[in-house]
Structures are given as structure tokens and as C-alpha cells.
Amino acid sequence: MTKLPPRKLPFSNRRDRQFLYLHEVDALIAASIHSRAPTRNQALIMLLFCQALQPSEICWLRWCDLNFTAHTLLIVRNRSKSLRLQPQVVVNQQPLCPAEIEILQELIQLSKTDWILESERKQRLSDRSLHHIVHQAGKQAGLPLPVHPYMLRRSGLYYRAALLLQRANLSLHECCLLWNYYATSSAMTASAQIEYRAIERKREETFLLAFEQIKAFAGISSDENVIDYLLGAYLLSPHLSEIFDNYWLTPAYWRLKTLPKTFKSIRSTYS
């Protein structure tokens, strides 16, 4: 009788959290120095965190997507594994931080193909190899939980959200109030309305700006997924004032942008 392979356990059953703290990101990068391809693997981890990339996005990056003069990287979000271009994709021209530029300049000197991340066989690095490299780096770093690439993407988005929300001085509860007001159809209780009105308009606009900026940056279409990443800032740092804005992998030129016209009618219902 043929035995079936064991079922793969959900990530939630194998680890207590689905993100990494900043010191754990540092530990992964440091551990990669001792791997068989240290420069490539350090670049891989930095890009996953700094640009919040998915495996299928990072594995398809080519050197022609990189502009060393402007220090930017062309990223095609939500890329399929088999197609270079597809309908309804989000294309971002993202600035690189100094650490990313430095490691990519080293990596291009070693490159033998058009792929930014190439395998030892001089082919495009596969998603499976990417997962293995990150997992092994986690073990080498002695992290207390198994690591996968999406944890770096999630941590990168949490960190960006924390930087955007930091100056608004909004609590997690206030963010949830704003989300319920703008994105749900359920009626607010009288006490919730009072708490909502107590939030200053400038802080309210900051929340909306941060929401739209995370959505545009990550190429996420579902608002429910965006709010998970935005509120994840409080998982990375419950007190946003304590988040490091001078972290060595801080995204370049990451500032709040102009509020979209669709959000100009703030407080139109309860004012």
C-alpha cells in the first residue's frame, strides 16, 4: 500500500508570527555572508525587505530593470511566473537605499547572465531556491522560528507603514476607527462616533495617505489586505515613536504624498 506524503502544516501552526523584527532582518543578512553565494544572498534578502517583493517578482528581475545612475529599480508587481508582462499589473520605479546600491554594484561584477538573481547553473533563480536560501539563512542566524521570503516582504511593508504613521501619533484603536468609518458599511455606535470626531483632521489625512501609499507601492488591489499591512506597523513596533527612522535599510525618499481627490470629502457624513 502506497503511503501518502505528510500534509504540509500551515505557516500559522509552525510559527508564532509572520514577520521579522529589524534585528532579525540584520541577522539574516549577516548569516548570508557565510553562504555559498554571499553577495547574491545578501542582495536577495535586502531587496525582499526594502522593496517588499514577492518571490515571483524578485526572481524575474533583470539588470535592465536597474538604473545605477538614478539609483532606481523597475518593479513589475503581481507578476505571473511564466509571463513577463500581463494585464492589470502595477509597474513601480522604486528608489534604492545606499545599502542596496552598494550590494548590487558588487553583484553585477559577478553576474554572468541578464538575471539579477542567478543560480549556480547560470539560470534564473527559481522560487523554490529562493525559499530554501531564506530558510537556510534563518537557521544559520539562529532565529527562533522558520523563515520564508514573505516574512521579509511583510516586515518591509510594516516598516514603511510605521514610518508613514509615526508622526500622526495615532493609536492602533484610532486606526481601526478610521478604517471602520471609511471602508465598512456597518453603522458606528454613538461612542465610536464621539471617538472618531476627536481625531484631528491632519492625523486623519495622514492615515488615508499612508493607506493609499502602501496600496500603490505594494500593488495590492484588495483594501482588506492593505489595512492588514498598515496595522502591521503596530506589530513591528507597538509604540511607533520608538521605530528607527535612521535604520540602515530605511527606504530612500519615503515620505507622505498628496492625498487623492477621492478622499477630499473627509467627515462629510458626521460633520
mmCIF file of C-alpha atoms in Angstrom:
data_model
loop_
_atom_site.group_PDB
_atom_site.id
_atom_site.type_symbol
_atom_site.label_atom_id
_atom_site.label_comp_id
_atom_site.label_asym_id
_atom_site.label_seq_id
_atom_site.Cartn_x
_atom_site.Cartn_y
_atom_site.Cartn_z
ATOM 1 C CA MET A 1 0.000 0.000 0.000
ATOM 2 C CA THR A 2 1.394 3.369 -1.066
ATOM 3 C CA LYS A 3 1.861 5.848 1.744
ATOM 4 C CA LEU A 4 0.765 9.392 1.108
ATOM 5 C CA PRO A 5 3.274 12.151 1.886
ATOM 6 C CA PRO A 6 2.621 14.084 5.105
ATOM 7 C CA ARG A 7 0.432 17.127 4.799
ATOM 8 C CA LYS A 8 2.178 20.459 4.836
ATOM 9 C CA LEU A 9 1.364 22.333 8.023
ATOM 10 C CA PRO A 10 0.023 25.885 7.685
ATOM 11 C CA PHE A 11 2.502 28.643 8.474
ATOM 12 C CA SER A 12 0.377 29.615 11.487
ATOM 13 C CA ASN A 13 0.981 26.172 13.013
ATOM 14 C CA ARG A 14 4.741 26.376 12.558
ATOM 15 C CA ARG A 15 5.499 29.895 13.823
ATOM 16 C CA ASP A 16 4.022 32.388 16.271
ATOM 17 C CA ARG A 17 4.259 35.339 13.863
ATOM 18 C CA GLN A 18 4.551 36.018 10.152
ATOM 19 C CA PHE A 19 7.054 38.882 10.221
ATOM 20 C CA LEU A 20 10.580 39.651 11.385
ATOM 21 C CA TYR A 21 11.854 42.360 13.688
ATOM 22 C CA LEU A 22 14.530 44.677 12.331
ATOM 23 C CA HIS A 23 17.319 42.998 14.311
ATOM 24 C CA GLU A 24 16.258 39.661 12.815
ATOM 25 C CA VAL A 25 16.493 41.105 9.307
ATOM 26 C CA ASP A 26 20.034 42.192 10.202
ATOM 27 C CA ALA A 27 20.783 38.683 11.477
ATOM 28 C CA LEU A 28 19.612 37.114 8.203
ATOM 29 C CA ILE A 29 21.868 39.397 6.168
ATOM 30 C CA ALA A 30 24.827 38.718 8.443
ATOM 31 C CA ALA A 31 24.243 34.952 8.217
ATOM 32 C CA SER A 32 24.206 35.121 4.413
ATOM 33 C CA ILE A 33 27.852 36.193 4.425
ATOM 34 C CA HIS A 34 28.726 32.575 5.246
ATOM 35 C CA SER A 35 26.643 31.050 2.423
ATOM 36 C CA ARG A 36 27.926 29.714 -0.921
ATOM 37 C CA ALA A 37 26.840 32.875 -2.762
ATOM 38 C CA PRO A 38 27.152 35.603 -0.100
ATOM 39 C CA THR A 39 26.783 38.671 -2.337
ATOM 40 C CA ARG A 40 23.738 37.332 -4.170
ATOM 41 C CA ASN A 41 22.067 36.126 -0.985
ATOM 42 C CA GLN A 42 22.624 39.412 0.857
ATOM 43 C CA ALA A 43 21.171 41.316 -2.122
ATOM 44 C CA LEU A 44 18.242 38.896 -2.200
ATOM 45 C CA ILE A 45 17.344 39.486 1.458
ATOM 46 C CA MET A 46 17.788 43.264 1.202
ATOM 47 C CA LEU A 47 15.517 43.502 -1.856
ATOM 48 C CA LEU A 48 12.837 41.311 -0.304
ATOM 49 C CA PHE A 49 12.734 43.613 2.727
ATOM 50 C CA CYS A 50 13.450 47.038 1.226
ATOM 51 C CA GLN A 51 11.250 46.691 -1.858
ATOM 52 C CA ALA A 52 8.712 44.331 -0.217
ATOM 53 C CA LEU A 53 8.921 41.901 -3.121
ATOM 54 C CA GLN A 54 7.103 38.643 -3.664
ATOM 55 C CA PRO A 55 9.165 35.629 -4.810
ATOM 56 C CA SER A 56 7.769 35.749 -8.365
ATOM 57 C CA GLU A 57 8.597 39.474 -8.555
ATOM 58 C CA ILE A 58 12.189 39.295 -7.347
ATOM 59 C CA CYS A 59 13.110 36.176 -9.340
ATOM 60 C CA TRP A 60 12.136 37.885 -12.615
ATOM 61 C CA LEU A 61 14.273 40.998 -12.074
ATOM 62 C CA ARG A 62 16.815 41.681 -14.830
ATOM 63 C CA TRP A 63 19.798 44.005 -14.861
ATOM 64 C CA CYS A 64 17.986 46.166 -17.441
ATOM 65 C CA ASP A 65 15.428 46.943 -14.699
ATOM 66 C CA LEU A 66 18.163 48.596 -12.653
ATOM 67 C CA ASN A 67 19.269 52.204 -13.215
ATOM 68 C CA PHE A 68 22.548 52.823 -11.404
ATOM 69 C CA THR A 69 22.559 56.474 -12.471
ATOM 70 C CA ALA A 70 19.163 57.296 -10.981
ATOM 71 C CA HIS A 71 19.501 54.660 -8.226
ATOM 72 C CA THR A 72 16.107 53.165 -9.084
ATOM 73 C CA LEU A 73 14.705 49.717 -9.757
ATOM 74 C CA LEU A 74 11.818 48.990 -12.122
ATOM 75 C CA ILE A 75 9.469 46.551 -10.406
ATOM 76 C CA VAL A 76 6.553 44.790 -12.068
ATOM 77 C CA ARG A 77 4.151 43.929 -9.278
ATOM 78 C CA ASN A 78 1.865 40.878 -9.241
ATOM 79 C CA ARG A 79 3.916 39.316 -11.990
ATOM 80 C CA SER A 80 2.941 35.834 -13.136
ATOM 81 C CA LYS A 81 5.608 33.144 -13.032
ATOM 82 C CA SER A 82 5.524 32.498 -16.773
ATOM 83 C CA LEU A 83 4.758 35.878 -18.357
ATOM 84 C CA ARG A 84 6.997 38.919 -18.429
ATOM 85 C CA LEU A 85 4.031 41.250 -18.915
ATOM 86 C CA GLN A 86 0.365 40.676 -18.180
ATOM 87 C CA PRO A 87 -2.846 42.762 -17.975
ATOM 88 C CA GLN A 88 -3.574 44.897 -14.918
ATOM 89 C CA VAL A 89 -0.088 44.841 -13.463
ATOM 90 C CA VAL A 90 1.393 47.627 -11.358
ATOM 91 C CA VAL A 91 4.762 48.952 -12.501
ATOM 92 C CA ASN A 92 6.759 50.994 -9.972
ATOM 93 C CA GLN A 93 10.034 52.857 -10.395
ATOM 94 C CA GLN A 94 11.376 52.449 -6.870
ATOM 95 C CA PRO A 95 14.369 54.305 -5.347
ATOM 96 C CA LEU A 96 17.082 52.167 -3.795
ATOM 97 C CA CYS A 97 18.699 52.874 -0.441
ATOM 98 C CA PRO A 98 22.532 53.197 -0.281
ATOM 99 C CA ALA A 99 22.991 49.668 1.088
ATOM 100 C CA GLU A 100 21.019 48.172 -1.815
ATOM 101 C CA ILE A 101 23.012 50.142 -4.367
ATOM 102 C CA GLU A 102 26.312 49.045 -2.861
ATOM 103 C CA ILE A 103 25.475 45.331 -2.783
ATOM 104 C CA LEU A 104 24.013 45.401 -6.323
ATOM 105 C CA GLN A 105 27.155 47.088 -7.634
ATOM 106 C CA GLU A 106 29.148 44.208 -6.172
ATOM 107 C CA LEU A 107 26.726 41.637 -7.547
ATOM 108 C CA ILE A 108 26.809 42.917 -11.131
ATOM 109 C CA GLN A 109 30.566 42.367 -11.203
ATOM 110 C CA LEU A 110 29.952 38.669 -10.531
ATOM 111 C CA SER A 111 26.976 38.262 -12.859
ATOM 112 C CA LYS A 112 27.165 36.046 -15.943
ATOM 113 C CA THR A 113 23.535 36.424 -17.122
ATOM 114 C CA ASP A 114 20.804 39.042 -17.570
ATOM 115 C CA TRP A 115 19.136 37.968 -14.316
ATOM 116 C CA ILE A 116 19.863 39.947 -11.158
ATOM 117 C CA LEU A 117 19.433 36.766 -9.126
ATOM 118 C CA GLU A 118 21.017 33.865 -10.961
ATOM 119 C CA SER A 119 21.503 30.276 -9.895
ATOM 120 C CA GLU A 120 24.810 28.403 -9.767
ATOM 121 C CA ARG A 121 23.859 26.954 -13.159
ATOM 122 C CA LYS A 122 23.716 30.496 -14.582
ATOM 123 C CA GLN A 123 19.927 30.482 -14.910
ATOM 124 C CA ARG A 124 17.152 32.499 -13.333
ATOM 125 C CA LEU A 125 16.838 31.706 -9.639
ATOM 126 C CA SER A 126 13.679 29.700 -9.012
ATOM 127 C CA ASP A 127 11.046 30.416 -6.362
ATOM 128 C CA ARG A 128 11.915 27.119 -4.694
ATOM 129 C CA SER A 129 15.600 28.035 -4.442
ATOM 130 C CA LEU A 130 14.658 31.441 -3.067
ATOM 131 C CA HIS A 131 12.633 29.864 -0.261
ATOM 132 C CA HIS A 132 15.476 27.466 0.518
ATOM 133 C CA ILE A 133 18.077 30.256 0.702
ATOM 134 C CA VAL A 134 15.972 32.355 3.072
ATOM 135 C CA HIS A 135 15.098 29.338 5.215
ATOM 136 C CA GLN A 136 18.753 28.317 5.499
ATOM 137 C CA ALA A 137 19.768 31.875 6.392
ATOM 138 C CA GLY A 138 17.242 31.793 9.216
ATOM 139 C CA LYS A 139 18.687 28.558 10.552
ATOM 140 C CA GLN A 140 22.248 29.893 10.240
ATOM 141 C CA ALA A 141 21.218 33.070 12.081
ATOM 142 C CA GLY A 142 19.695 31.027 14.894
ATOM 143 C CA LEU A 143 16.302 32.706 14.626
ATOM 144 C CA PRO A 144 13.639 31.226 16.931
ATOM 145 C CA LEU A 145 11.213 30.423 14.077
ATOM 146 C CA PRO A 146 11.423 29.083 10.498
ATOM 147 C CA VAL A 147 11.729 31.912 7.975
ATOM 148 C CA HIS A 148 10.287 32.285 4.480
ATOM 149 C CA PRO A 149 10.520 35.131 1.881
ATOM 150 C CA TYR A 150 7.034 36.518 2.543
ATOM 151 C CA MET A 151 8.079 37.327 6.099
ATOM 152 C CA LEU A 152 10.687 39.743 4.726
ATOM 153 C CA ARG A 153 8.123 41.302 2.366
ATOM 154 C CA ARG A 154 5.651 41.686 5.223
ATOM 155 C CA SER A 155 8.284 43.188 7.539
ATOM 156 C CA GLY A 156 9.282 45.664 4.844
ATOM 157 C CA LEU A 157 5.692 46.828 4.434
ATOM 158 C CA TYR A 158 5.207 47.030 8.216
ATOM 159 C CA TYR A 159 8.317 49.190 8.493
ATOM 160 C CA ARG A 160 7.212 51.520 5.694
ATOM 161 C CA ALA A 161 3.769 51.842 7.278
ATOM 162 C CA ALA A 162 5.351 52.632 10.648
ATOM 163 C CA LEU A 163 7.433 55.412 9.092
ATOM 164 C CA LEU A 164 4.338 56.924 7.461
ATOM 165 C CA LEU A 165 2.171 56.737 10.582
ATOM 166 C CA GLN A 166 4.865 57.711 13.056
ATOM 167 C CA ARG A 167 4.281 61.478 13.008
ATOM 168 C CA ALA A 168 0.479 61.180 13.150
ATOM 169 C CA ASN A 169 0.601 59.885 16.726
ATOM 170 C CA LEU A 170 -2.353 57.592 16.031
ATOM 171 C CA SER A 171 -3.076 54.649 18.288
ATOM 172 C CA LEU A 172 -3.993 51.238 16.915
ATOM 173 C CA HIS A 173 -7.560 51.802 18.147
ATOM 174 C CA GLU A 174 -7.811 55.116 16.289
ATOM 175 C CA CYS A 175 -6.556 53.490 13.078
ATOM 176 C CA CYS A 176 -9.224 50.805 13.432
ATOM 177 C CA LEU A 177 -11.868 53.501 13.932
ATOM 178 C CA LEU A 178 -10.789 55.266 10.749
ATOM 179 C CA TRP A 179 -10.775 52.018 8.813
ATOM 180 C CA ASN A 180 -14.285 51.145 10.014
ATOM 181 C CA TYR A 181 -15.521 54.620 9.070
ATOM 182 C CA TYR A 182 -14.082 54.691 5.549
ATOM 183 C CA ALA A 183 -14.157 51.082 4.467
ATOM 184 C CA THR A 184 -17.062 49.310 6.143
ATOM 185 C CA SER A 185 -20.805 49.695 5.698
ATOM 186 C CA SER A 186 -21.678 48.954 9.315
ATOM 187 C CA ALA A 187 -23.081 51.833 11.361
ATOM 188 C CA MET A 188 -20.823 53.316 14.020
ATOM 189 C CA THR A 189 -22.026 53.294 17.592
ATOM 190 C CA ALA A 190 -22.560 56.598 19.394
ATOM 191 C CA SER A 191 -19.384 56.143 21.436
ATOM 192 C CA ALA A 192 -17.383 55.283 18.310
ATOM 193 C CA GLN A 193 -18.671 58.436 16.582
ATOM 194 C CA ILE A 194 -17.507 60.544 19.527
ATOM 195 C CA GLU A 195 -14.075 58.933 19.421
ATOM 196 C CA TYR A 196 -13.899 59.426 15.653
ATOM 197 C CA ARG A 197 -14.736 63.149 15.870
ATOM 198 C CA ALA A 198 -11.982 63.579 18.454
ATOM 199 C CA ILE A 199 -9.321 62.627 15.886
ATOM 200 C CA GLU A 200 -7.749 65.732 14.371
ATOM 201 C CA ARG A 201 -8.219 66.137 10.626
ATOM 202 C CA LYS A 202 -4.471 66.261 9.950
ATOM 203 C CA ARG A 203 -3.988 62.911 11.690
ATOM 204 C CA GLU A 204 -6.957 61.508 9.799
ATOM 205 C CA GLU A 205 -5.446 62.608 6.479
ATOM 206 C CA THR A 206 -2.136 61.027 7.446
ATOM 207 C CA PHE A 207 -3.888 57.688 7.918
ATOM 208 C CA LEU A 208 -5.550 57.947 4.497
ATOM 209 C CA LEU A 209 -2.302 58.994 2.856
ATOM 210 C CA ALA A 210 -0.431 56.083 4.403
ATOM 211 C CA PHE A 211 -3.153 53.658 3.303
ATOM 212 C CA GLU A 212 -3.060 54.831 -0.329
ATOM 213 C CA GLN A 213 0.733 54.922 -0.437
ATOM 214 C CA ILE A 214 1.137 51.372 0.873
ATOM 215 C CA LYS A 215 -1.508 50.204 -1.605
ATOM 216 C CA ALA A 216 0.209 51.868 -4.572
ATOM 217 C CA PHE A 217 3.692 50.748 -3.531
ATOM 218 C CA ALA A 218 2.814 47.088 -2.969
ATOM 219 C CA GLY A 219 0.478 46.795 -5.960
ATOM 220 C CA ILE A 220 -2.285 45.352 -3.799
ATOM 221 C CA SER A 221 -5.839 45.580 -5.141
ATOM 222 C CA SER A 222 -7.732 44.430 -2.040
ATOM 223 C CA ASP A 223 -8.270 47.109 0.630
ATOM 224 C CA GLU A 224 -8.623 44.365 3.252
ATOM 225 C CA ASN A 225 -5.071 43.218 2.543
ATOM 226 C CA VAL A 226 -3.745 46.779 2.581
ATOM 227 C CA ILE A 227 -5.151 47.515 6.029
ATOM 228 C CA ASP A 228 -3.522 44.332 7.355
ATOM 229 C CA TYR A 229 -0.138 45.659 6.261
ATOM 230 C CA LEU A 230 -0.859 49.157 7.569
ATOM 231 C CA LEU A 231 -1.918 47.950 11.012
ATOM 232 C CA GLY A 232 1.030 45.560 10.991
ATOM 233 C CA ALA A 233 3.177 48.585 11.849
ATOM 234 C CA TYR A 234 1.941 48.160 15.431
ATOM 235 C CA LEU A 235 3.134 44.541 15.451
ATOM 236 C CA LEU A 236 6.616 45.599 14.411
ATOM 237 C CA SER A 237 6.605 48.415 16.966
ATOM 238 C CA PRO A 238 3.606 48.793 19.326
ATOM 239 C CA HIS A 239 4.830 52.313 20.101
ATOM 240 C CA LEU A 240 5.512 53.825 16.687
ATOM 241 C CA SER A 241 7.539 56.635 18.227
ATOM 242 C CA GLU A 242 10.195 54.026 19.026
ATOM 243 C CA ILE A 243 10.620 52.842 15.421
ATOM 244 C CA PHE A 244 14.048 53.613 13.962
ATOM 245 C CA ASP A 245 13.802 56.165 11.147
ATOM 246 C CA ASN A 246 17.595 56.055 10.756
ATOM 247 C CA TYR A 247 17.732 52.293 10.206
ATOM 248 C CA TRP A 248 20.447 51.439 7.660
ATOM 249 C CA LEU A 249 17.851 49.905 5.316
ATOM 250 C CA THR A 250 15.444 52.833 5.548
ATOM 251 C CA PRO A 251 13.743 53.315 2.129
ATOM 252 C CA ALA A 252 15.022 56.283 0.178
ATOM 253 C CA TYR A 253 12.732 59.299 -0.219
ATOM 254 C CA TRP A 254 9.874 57.594 1.628
ATOM 255 C CA ARG A 255 7.556 60.462 2.532
ATOM 256 C CA LEU A 256 3.816 61.030 2.549
ATOM 257 C CA LYS A 257 2.481 62.172 -0.808
ATOM 258 C CA THR A 258 -0.576 64.161 -1.880
ATOM 259 C CA LEU A 259 -3.974 62.970 -0.703
ATOM 260 C CA PRO A 260 -6.011 61.530 -3.616
ATOM 261 C CA LYS A 261 -9.033 63.577 -4.721
ATOM 262 C CA THR A 262 -11.361 60.717 -3.785
ATOM 263 C CA PHE A 263 -10.596 61.360 -0.122
ATOM 264 C CA LYS A 264 -11.132 65.152 -0.095
ATOM 265 C CA SER A 265 -14.618 64.846 1.404
ATOM 266 C CA ILE A 266 -13.403 63.931 4.882
ATOM 267 C CA ARG A 267 -16.075 63.865 7.614
ATOM 268 C CA SER A 268 -18.874 64.584 5.184
ATOM 269 C CA THR A 269 -21.237 62.177 6.935
ATOM 270 C CA TYR A 270 -20.836 63.068 10.607
ATOM 271 C CA SER A 271 -19.757 66.711 10.435
#
